[in-house]
PDB file of C-alpha atoms in Angstrom:
ATOM      1  CA  LYS A  28      18.651  21.966  -7.791  1.00 93.00           C
ATOM      2  CA  ARG A  29      18.609  17.820  -7.779  1.00 95.00           C
ATOM      3  CA  MET A  30      15.657  16.473  -6.191  1.00 95.00           C
ATOM      4  CA  HIS A  31      15.395  12.509  -4.877  1.00 97.00           C
ATOM      5  CA  TYR A  32      12.586   9.870  -5.119  1.00 97.00           C
ATOM      6  CA  TRP A  33      12.426   6.854  -5.013  1.00 98.00           C
ATOM      7  CA  PHE A  34       9.084   4.663  -7.451  1.00 98.00           C
ATOM      8  CA  VAL A  35       8.058   2.145  -6.226  1.00 98.00           C
ATOM      9  CA  GLU A  36       5.826   0.332  -9.176  1.00 98.00           C
ATOM     10  CA  SER A  37       2.693  -1.085  -8.559  1.00 98.00           C
ATOM     11  CA  GLU A  38       1.790  -4.827  -7.546  1.00 98.00           C
ATOM     12  CA  LYS A  39      -0.959  -5.522  -9.230  1.00 98.00           C
ATOM     13  CA  ASP A  40      -1.745  -3.306 -12.486  1.00 98.00           C
ATOM     14  CA  PRO A  41       1.203   0.024 -11.977  1.00 98.00           C
ATOM     15  CA  ALA A  42       0.469   0.831 -16.066  1.00 98.00           C
ATOM     16  CA  ASN A  43      -3.333   1.525 -14.410  1.00 98.00           C
ATOM     17  CA  ASP A  44      -2.990   1.957 -10.893  1.00 98.00           C
ATOM     18  CA  PRO A  45      -2.594   5.284  -9.238  1.00 99.00           C
ATOM     19  CA  VAL A  46       0.827   7.222  -8.477  1.00 99.00           C
ATOM     20  CA  PHE A  47       1.056   7.991  -4.956  1.00 98.00           C
ATOM     21  CA  LEU A  48       3.246  10.703  -4.400  1.00 98.00           C
ATOM     22  CA  TRP A  49       4.993  11.059  -0.172  1.00 98.00           C
ATOM     23  CA  LEU A  50       6.098  13.466   2.033  1.00 97.00           C
ATOM     24  CA  ASN A  51       7.327  13.065   4.657  1.00 93.00           C
ATOM     25  CA  GLY A  52       7.043  16.103   7.166  1.00 85.00           C
ATOM     26  CA  GLY A  53       9.873  18.081   9.745  1.00 79.00           C
ATOM     27  CA  PRO A  54       9.975  20.715   7.953  1.00 81.00           C
ATOM     28  CA  GLY A  55      13.540  17.900   7.116  1.00 84.00           C
ATOM     29  CA  CYS A  56      12.339  14.702   7.323  1.00 90.00           C
ATOM     30  CA  SER A  57      13.264  12.156   4.773  1.00 94.00           C
ATOM     31  CA  SER A  58      10.556  10.244   2.548  1.00 95.00           C
ATOM     32  CA  LEU A  59      12.636   7.231   2.503  1.00 95.00           C
ATOM     33  CA  ASP A  60      10.928   6.833   6.621  1.00 93.00           C
ATOM     34  CA  GLY A  61       7.893   6.256   4.635  1.00 94.00           C
ATOM     35  CA  TYR A  62       9.836   3.834   2.238  1.00 95.00           C
ATOM     36  CA  LEU A  63      11.903   1.799   5.773  1.00 94.00           C
ATOM     37  CA  TYR A  64       9.123   2.442   8.228  1.00 92.00           C
ATOM     38  CA  GLU A  65       6.070   3.004   6.935  1.00 94.00           C
ATOM     39  CA  GLN A  66       3.940   2.175   3.396  1.00 95.00           C
ATOM     40  CA  GLY A  67       7.646   1.337   1.280  1.00 97.00           C
ATOM     41  CA  PRO A  68       7.675  -2.976  -0.316  1.00 97.00           C
ATOM     42  CA  PHE A  69      10.835  -3.041   2.045  1.00 96.00           C
ATOM     43  CA  HIS A  70      11.458  -3.217   5.867  1.00 95.00           C
ATOM     44  CA  LEU A  71      14.592  -2.773   7.721  1.00 91.00           C
ATOM     45  CA  ASN A  72      15.629  -5.289  10.703  1.00 89.00           C
ATOM     46  CA  ASP A  73      19.034  -4.304  13.243  1.00 82.00           C
ATOM     47  CA  THR A  74      19.589  -7.207  14.929  1.00 80.00           C
ATOM     48  CA  GLY A  75      22.360  -5.909  16.970  1.00 82.00           C
ATOM     49  CA  ASP A  76      24.959  -7.762  14.841  1.00 87.00           C
ATOM     50  CA  GLU A  77      23.345  -6.844  10.920  1.00 89.00           C
ATOM     51  CA  ILE A  78      21.070  -4.700   9.593  1.00 90.00           C
ATOM     52  CA  THR A  79      19.071  -6.675   6.765  1.00 93.00           C
ATOM     53  CA  LEU A  80      15.466  -6.387   4.832  1.00 93.00           C
ATOM     54  CA  PHE A  81      12.391  -7.661   4.989  1.00 95.00           C
ATOM     55  CA  TYR A  82       9.179  -7.700   2.671  1.00 96.00           C
ATOM     56  CA  ASN A  83       6.487  -5.499   3.945  1.00 96.00           C
ATOM     57  CA  GLU A  84       3.260  -7.354   3.307  1.00 96.00           C
ATOM     58  CA  TYR A  85       0.882  -4.668   4.758  1.00 96.00           C
ATOM     59  CA  THR A  86       2.502  -2.041   2.000  1.00 97.00           C
ATOM     60  CA  TRP A  87       0.366  -0.387  -0.349  1.00 97.00           C
ATOM     61  CA  ALA A  88       2.574  -0.703  -3.777  1.00 98.00           C
ATOM     62  CA  LYS A  89       0.113  -4.239  -3.118  1.00 98.00           C
ATOM     63  CA  GLU A  90      -2.462  -1.376  -4.726  1.00 98.00           C
ATOM     64  CA  VAL A  91      -0.918   1.348  -6.355  1.00 98.00           C
ATOM     65  CA  ASN A  92       2.729   3.266  -6.937  1.00 99.00           C
ATOM     66  CA  ILE A  93       4.418   4.934  -4.652  1.00 98.00           C
ATOM     67  CA  MET A  94       6.563   8.415  -5.138  1.00 99.00           C
ATOM     68  CA  PHE A  95       9.266   9.104  -2.068  1.00 98.00           C
ATOM     69  CA  LEU A  96      10.457  12.420  -2.592  1.00 98.00           C
ATOM     70  CA  GLU A  97      13.419  13.879  -0.653  1.00 96.00           C
ATOM     71  CA  SER A  98      12.100  17.144  -0.422  1.00 93.00           C
ATOM     72  CA  PRO A  99      12.599  20.447   0.077  1.00 92.00           C
ATOM     73  CA  ALA A 100      16.791  20.651  -0.837  1.00 92.00           C
ATOM     74  CA  GLY A 101      18.771  19.137   1.746  1.00 92.00           C
ATOM     75  CA  VAL A 102      17.125  16.781   3.098  1.00 94.00           C
ATOM     76  CA  GLY A 103      17.622  12.602   2.318  1.00 93.00           C
ATOM     77  CA  PHE A 104      19.876  12.908  -0.794  1.00 95.00           C
ATOM     78  CA  SER A 105      18.171  15.754  -2.273  1.00 95.00           C
ATOM     79  CA  TYR A 106      20.325  18.712  -2.814  1.00 95.00           C
ATOM     80  CA  SER A 107      21.260  21.781  -4.664  1.00 93.00           C
ATOM     81  CA  SER A 108      24.970  23.400  -6.073  1.00 93.00           C
ATOM     82  CA  ASN A 109      23.866  26.868  -4.973  1.00 93.00           C
ATOM     83  CA  PRO A 110      24.091  27.141  -0.930  1.00 90.00           C
ATOM     84  CA  ALA A 111      21.404  30.092  -0.808  1.00 91.00           C
ATOM     85  CA  ASP A 112      18.686  27.249  -1.817  1.00 90.00           C
ATOM     86  CA  TYR A 113      18.550  25.471   1.441  1.00 89.00           C
ATOM     87  CA  PHE A 114      16.924  28.260   3.136  1.00 89.00           C
ATOM     88  CA  THR A 115      13.491  27.912   1.780  1.00 89.00           C
ATOM     89  CA  ASN A 116       9.551  28.175   2.478  1.00 92.00           C
ATOM     90  CA  ASP A 117       6.858  26.418   1.679  1.00 92.00           C
ATOM     91  CA  THR A 118       5.982  28.344  -1.636  1.00 95.00           C
ATOM     92  CA  GLN A 119       9.547  27.852  -2.909  1.00 95.00           C
ATOM     93  CA  THR A 120       9.247  23.748  -1.510  1.00 95.00           C
ATOM     94  CA  ALA A 121       5.715  23.472  -3.699  1.00 96.00           C
ATOM     95  CA  ASN A 122       6.877  25.286  -6.368  1.00 97.00           C
ATOM     96  CA  ASP A 123       9.903  23.140  -6.096  1.00 96.00           C
ATOM     97  CA  ASN A 124       8.508  19.610  -5.410  1.00 97.00           C
ATOM     98  CA  PHE A 125       5.918  20.836  -8.340  1.00 98.00           C
ATOM     99  CA  ASN A 126       8.762  20.854 -10.646  1.00 97.00           C
ATOM    100  CA  ALA A 127       9.774  17.772 -10.065  1.00 98.00           C
ATOM    101  CA  LEU A 128       6.483  15.724 -10.343  1.00 98.00           C
ATOM    102  CA  VAL A 129       6.338  17.655 -13.806  1.00 98.00           C
ATOM    103  CA  GLN A 130      10.609  16.822 -14.586  1.00 98.00           C
ATOM    104  CA  PHE A 131       9.364  12.928 -13.508  1.00 98.00           C
ATOM    105  CA  PHE A 132       6.090  12.850 -15.653  1.00 98.00           C
ATOM    106  CA  LYS A 133       8.126  13.303 -18.728  1.00 97.00           C
ATOM    107  CA  GLY A 134      10.362  11.215 -18.272  1.00 97.00           C
ATOM    108  CA  PHE A 135       7.803   8.853 -17.591  1.00 98.00           C
ATOM    109  CA  PRO A 136       4.790   9.273 -19.523  1.00 97.00           C
ATOM    110  CA  GLU A 137       3.715   5.794 -19.584  1.00 98.00           C
ATOM    111  CA  TYR A 138       2.441   7.124 -16.150  1.00 98.00           C
ATOM    112  CA  LYS A 139       0.729  10.318 -17.219  1.00 96.00           C
ATOM    113  CA  ASN A 140      -2.617   9.092 -17.374  1.00 97.00           C
ATOM    114  CA  ASN A 141      -2.393   7.533 -14.552  1.00 98.00           C
ATOM    115  CA  ASP A 142      -4.913   8.902 -11.389  1.00 98.00           C
ATOM    116  CA  PHE A 143      -2.553  10.917  -9.663  1.00 99.00           C
ATOM    117  CA  PHE A 144      -2.494  11.017  -5.094  1.00 99.00           C
ATOM    118  CA  ILE A 145      -0.577  13.575  -2.660  1.00 98.00           C
ATOM    119  CA  ALA A 146       0.078  11.907   0.279  1.00 98.00           C
ATOM    120  CA  GLY A 147       2.326  13.237   3.147  1.00 96.00           C
ATOM    121  CA  GLU A 148       2.524  13.210   7.308  1.00 93.00           C
ATOM    122  CA  SER A 149       3.524  15.576  10.197  1.00 88.00           C
ATOM    123  CA  TYR A 150       4.362  18.590   8.170  1.00 89.00           C
ATOM    124  CA  ALA A 151       3.739  17.463   5.116  1.00 92.00           C
ATOM    125  CA  GLY A 152      -0.104  19.347   6.471  1.00 91.00           C
ATOM    126  CA  VAL A 153       1.269  22.190   4.660  1.00 92.00           C
ATOM    127  CA  TYR A 154       3.521  20.621   1.636  1.00 95.00           C
ATOM    128  CA  VAL A 155       0.461  18.674   0.835  1.00 97.00           C
ATOM    129  CA  PRO A 156      -2.179  20.592   0.646  1.00 97.00           C
ATOM    130  CA  THR A 157       0.127  23.553  -1.456  1.00 97.00           C
ATOM    131  CA  LEU A 158       1.499  21.530  -3.255  1.00 98.00           C
ATOM    132  CA  ALA A 159      -1.516  20.154  -4.961  1.00 98.00           C
ATOM    133  CA  ALA A 160      -2.589  24.121  -5.012  1.00 98.00           C
ATOM    134  CA  ARG A 161       0.591  24.581  -7.231  1.00 98.00           C
ATOM    135  CA  VAL A 162      -0.524  21.413  -9.704  1.00 98.00           C
ATOM    136  CA  LEU A 163      -4.500  23.056  -9.845  1.00 98.00           C
ATOM    137  CA  ALA A 164      -2.269  26.541 -10.458  1.00 98.00           C
ATOM    138  CA  GLY A 165      -0.263  24.944 -13.594  1.00 97.00           C
ATOM    139  CA  ASN A 166      -2.834  23.063 -14.746  1.00 97.00           C
ATOM    140  CA  ALA A 167      -4.682  25.714 -14.986  1.00 97.00           C
ATOM    141  CA  ASP A 168      -2.171  28.244 -16.809  1.00 95.00           C
ATOM    142  CA  GLY A 169      -1.155  24.832 -19.089  1.00 94.00           C
ATOM    143  CA  GLN A 170       2.287  24.718 -17.055  1.00 94.00           C
ATOM    144  CA  SER A 171       1.280  21.204 -16.403  1.00 94.00           C
ATOM    145  CA  ASP A 172      -1.275  18.120 -17.140  1.00 95.00           C
ATOM    146  CA  LEU A 173      -1.125  16.328 -14.179  1.00 97.00           C
ATOM    147  CA  ASN A 174      -3.774  13.929 -13.380  1.00 97.00           C
ATOM    148  CA  LEU A 175      -4.335  14.960  -9.471  1.00 98.00           C
ATOM    149  CA  LYS A 176      -7.589  13.378  -8.048  1.00 98.00           C
ATOM    150  CA  GLY A 177      -7.550  13.776  -4.884  1.00 98.00           C
ATOM    151  CA  ILE A 178      -5.459  14.279  -1.551  1.00 98.00           C
ATOM    152  CA  MET A 179      -4.713  12.351   1.659  1.00 97.00           C
ATOM    153  CA  VAL A 180      -2.947  13.914   5.254  1.00 94.00           C
ATOM    154  CA  GLY A 181      -1.852  12.023   7.840  1.00 90.00           C
ATOM    155  CA  ASN A 182      -1.326  13.893  11.012  1.00 82.00           C
ATOM    156  CA  GLY A 183      -1.117  16.532   9.973  1.00 84.00           C
ATOM    157  CA  CYS A 184       0.644  19.953  10.891  1.00 81.00           C
ATOM    158  CA  THR A 185      -0.782  23.196   9.658  1.00 76.00           C
ATOM    159  CA  GLY A 186       0.250  25.912  12.371  1.00 67.00           C
ATOM    160  CA  THR A 187       2.390  26.669  14.947  1.00 59.00           C
ATOM    161  CA  GLU A 188      -0.810  28.347  16.965  1.00 57.00           C
ATOM    162  CA  ILE A 189      -2.842  24.906  16.769  1.00 53.00           C
ATOM    163  CA  GLY A 190      -2.522  20.920  16.080  1.00 50.00           C
ATOM    164  CA  VAL A 191       0.526  18.885  16.244  1.00 53.00           C
ATOM    165  CA  CYS A 192       2.756  21.964  15.357  1.00 65.00           C
ATOM    166  CA  GLY A 193       5.229  23.439  17.617  1.00 63.00           C
ATOM    167  CA  GLY A 194       5.112  22.759  21.457  1.00 64.00           C
ATOM    168  CA  HIS A 195       1.535  22.139  21.626  1.00 72.00           C
ATOM    169  CA  GLY A 196       1.666  18.905  20.197  1.00 73.00           C
ATOM    170  CA  THR A 197       4.725  18.171  22.686  1.00 83.00           C
ATOM    171  CA  GLY A 198       1.960  17.847  24.639  1.00 86.00           C
ATOM    172  CA  TYR A 199      -0.722  16.208  23.111  1.00 82.00           C
ATOM    173  CA  LEU A 200       2.295  13.463  22.429  1.00 86.00           C
ATOM    174  CA  LYS A 201       2.202  13.451  26.274  1.00 92.00           C
ATOM    175  CA  ASP A 202      -1.287  12.522  26.798  1.00 92.00           C
ATOM    176  CA  SER A 203      -1.114  10.060  24.399  1.00 91.00           C
ATOM    177  CA  ILE A 204       1.802   8.795  25.754  1.00 93.00           C
ATOM    178  CA  ALA A 205       0.054   8.684  29.418  1.00 95.00           C
ATOM    179  CA  GLY A 206      -3.546   7.345  27.802  1.00 94.00           C
ATOM    180  CA  HIS A 207      -1.734   4.288  26.565  1.00 92.00           C
ATOM    181  CA  GLY A 208      -0.267   4.218  29.683  1.00 94.00           C
ATOM    182  CA  LEU A 209       3.581   3.920  28.222  1.00 94.00           C
ATOM    183  CA  ILE A 210       4.662   5.990  31.365  1.00 95.00           C
ATOM    184  CA  SER A 211       4.009   6.907  35.315  1.00 96.00           C
ATOM    185  CA  VAL A 212       1.175   9.179  36.570  1.00 96.00           C
ATOM    186  CA  ASP A 213       3.568  10.274  38.332  1.00 97.00           C
ATOM    187  CA  LEU A 214       5.650  10.798  35.705  1.00 97.00           C
ATOM    188  CA  SER A 215       2.420  12.423  33.896  1.00 96.00           C
ATOM    189  CA  LYS A 216       1.916  15.109  36.690  1.00 96.00           C
ATOM    190  CA  GLN A 217       5.527  16.020  36.613  1.00 97.00           C
ATOM    191  CA  LEU A 218       5.149  16.272  33.378  1.00 96.00           C
ATOM    192  CA  ASP A 219       2.148  18.431  33.169  1.00 94.00           C
ATOM    193  CA  ALA A 220       3.452  20.971  36.786  1.00 96.00           C
ATOM    194  CA  ALA A 221       6.793  21.857  34.949  1.00 95.00           C
ATOM    195  CA  CYS A 222       5.596  22.261  30.978  1.00 93.00           C
ATOM    196  CA  GLY A 223       2.122  24.003  30.799  1.00 90.00           C
ATOM    197  CA  ASP A 224       0.996  24.343  27.290  1.00 84.00           C
ATOM    198  CA  PHE A 225       4.582  22.775  26.388  1.00 85.00           C
ATOM    199  CA  SER A 226       5.024  25.693  24.327  1.00 78.00           C
ATOM    200  CA  ASP A 227       8.393  27.124  25.740  1.00 79.00           C
ATOM    201  CA  PRO A 228       9.778  24.843  27.815  1.00 83.00           C
ATOM    202  CA  SER A 229      11.707  25.212  30.543  1.00 90.00           C
ATOM    203  CA  ALA A 230      15.270  23.070  31.514  1.00 93.00           C
ATOM    204  CA  THR A 231      12.988  21.427  34.217  1.00 95.00           C
ATOM    205  CA  CYS A 232      10.311  20.361  31.236  1.00 93.00           C
ATOM    206  CA  GLN A 233      12.916  18.919  29.151  1.00 91.00           C
ATOM    207  CA  SER A 234      13.996  16.648  31.196  1.00 94.00           C
ATOM    208  CA  LEU A 235      11.938  14.902  31.558  1.00 95.00           C
ATOM    209  CA  LEU A 236      11.600  15.272  28.126  1.00 93.00           C
ATOM    210  CA  ASN A 237      13.754  13.023  28.360  1.00 93.00           C
ATOM    211  CA  GLU A 238      12.733  10.996  31.048  1.00 95.00           C
ATOM    212  CA  MET A 239       9.634  10.247  29.505  1.00 95.00           C
ATOM    213  CA  SER A 240      12.066   9.318  26.578  1.00 91.00           C
ATOM    214  CA  GLU A 241      12.973   7.448  28.685  1.00 92.00           C
ATOM    215  CA  GLU A 242      10.282   5.667  30.172  1.00 93.00           C
ATOM    216  CA  VAL A 243       8.998   4.566  26.748  1.00 91.00           C
ATOM    217  CA  GLY A 244      11.879   3.290  24.597  1.00 87.00           C
ATOM    218  CA  ASN A 245      12.526   1.748  21.377  1.00 76.00           C
ATOM    219  CA  ILE A 246       8.511   1.606  21.054  1.00 75.00           C
ATOM    220  CA  ASN A 247       7.113   3.670  17.433  1.00 65.00           C
ATOM    221  CA  ILE A 248       4.338   5.934  18.336  1.00 65.00           C
ATOM    222  CA  TYR A 249       3.496   5.844  14.789  1.00 58.00           C
ATOM    223  CA  SER A 250       2.733   2.869  14.733  1.00 52.00           C
TER     224      SER A 250
END
């Protein structure tokens, strides 16, 4: 397996500032989304004629070093020469990410003693704690010596029955969008009637969800 990442040095004091690992969710979302649309130092500007980069004045890199790791293998530029590796699970993903971290700190020992944090969003509500547990286990049995200080999860998914995972999450998303007045009251009522708890959306429900996306337009709901 070849795990791909981008590492951004802190603009303040990279030798002493914390190292943050960032994981986007999915499963299947590239962590470069975090770099290019969230807390990375550069964002994309698409004018329709060309795509350019511009500096993100709110980047976390003003205070910390950030590692954007694409995980699991098969996401983004991370890959494996064995097709069977693309069939994975949460435990295997935690192991792969742990091994990637061990190799990173071996290759860049100057960051080994910096405070280390694991952060992410969405399905990283699973990725982050399982990886943290793997790091603690590795530290305990001598496989690693990572200076883990804490974890951070935003918009976290912790399972498919509750929270923001699975179909139920679509219902929470609809409620948020409707609550902010981004869709009409009539469409919101139609969605409630057709979709129920959103766990098993019918063709009518899916059609209305497409209509919801069209009404919302080009708005990043995570902004």
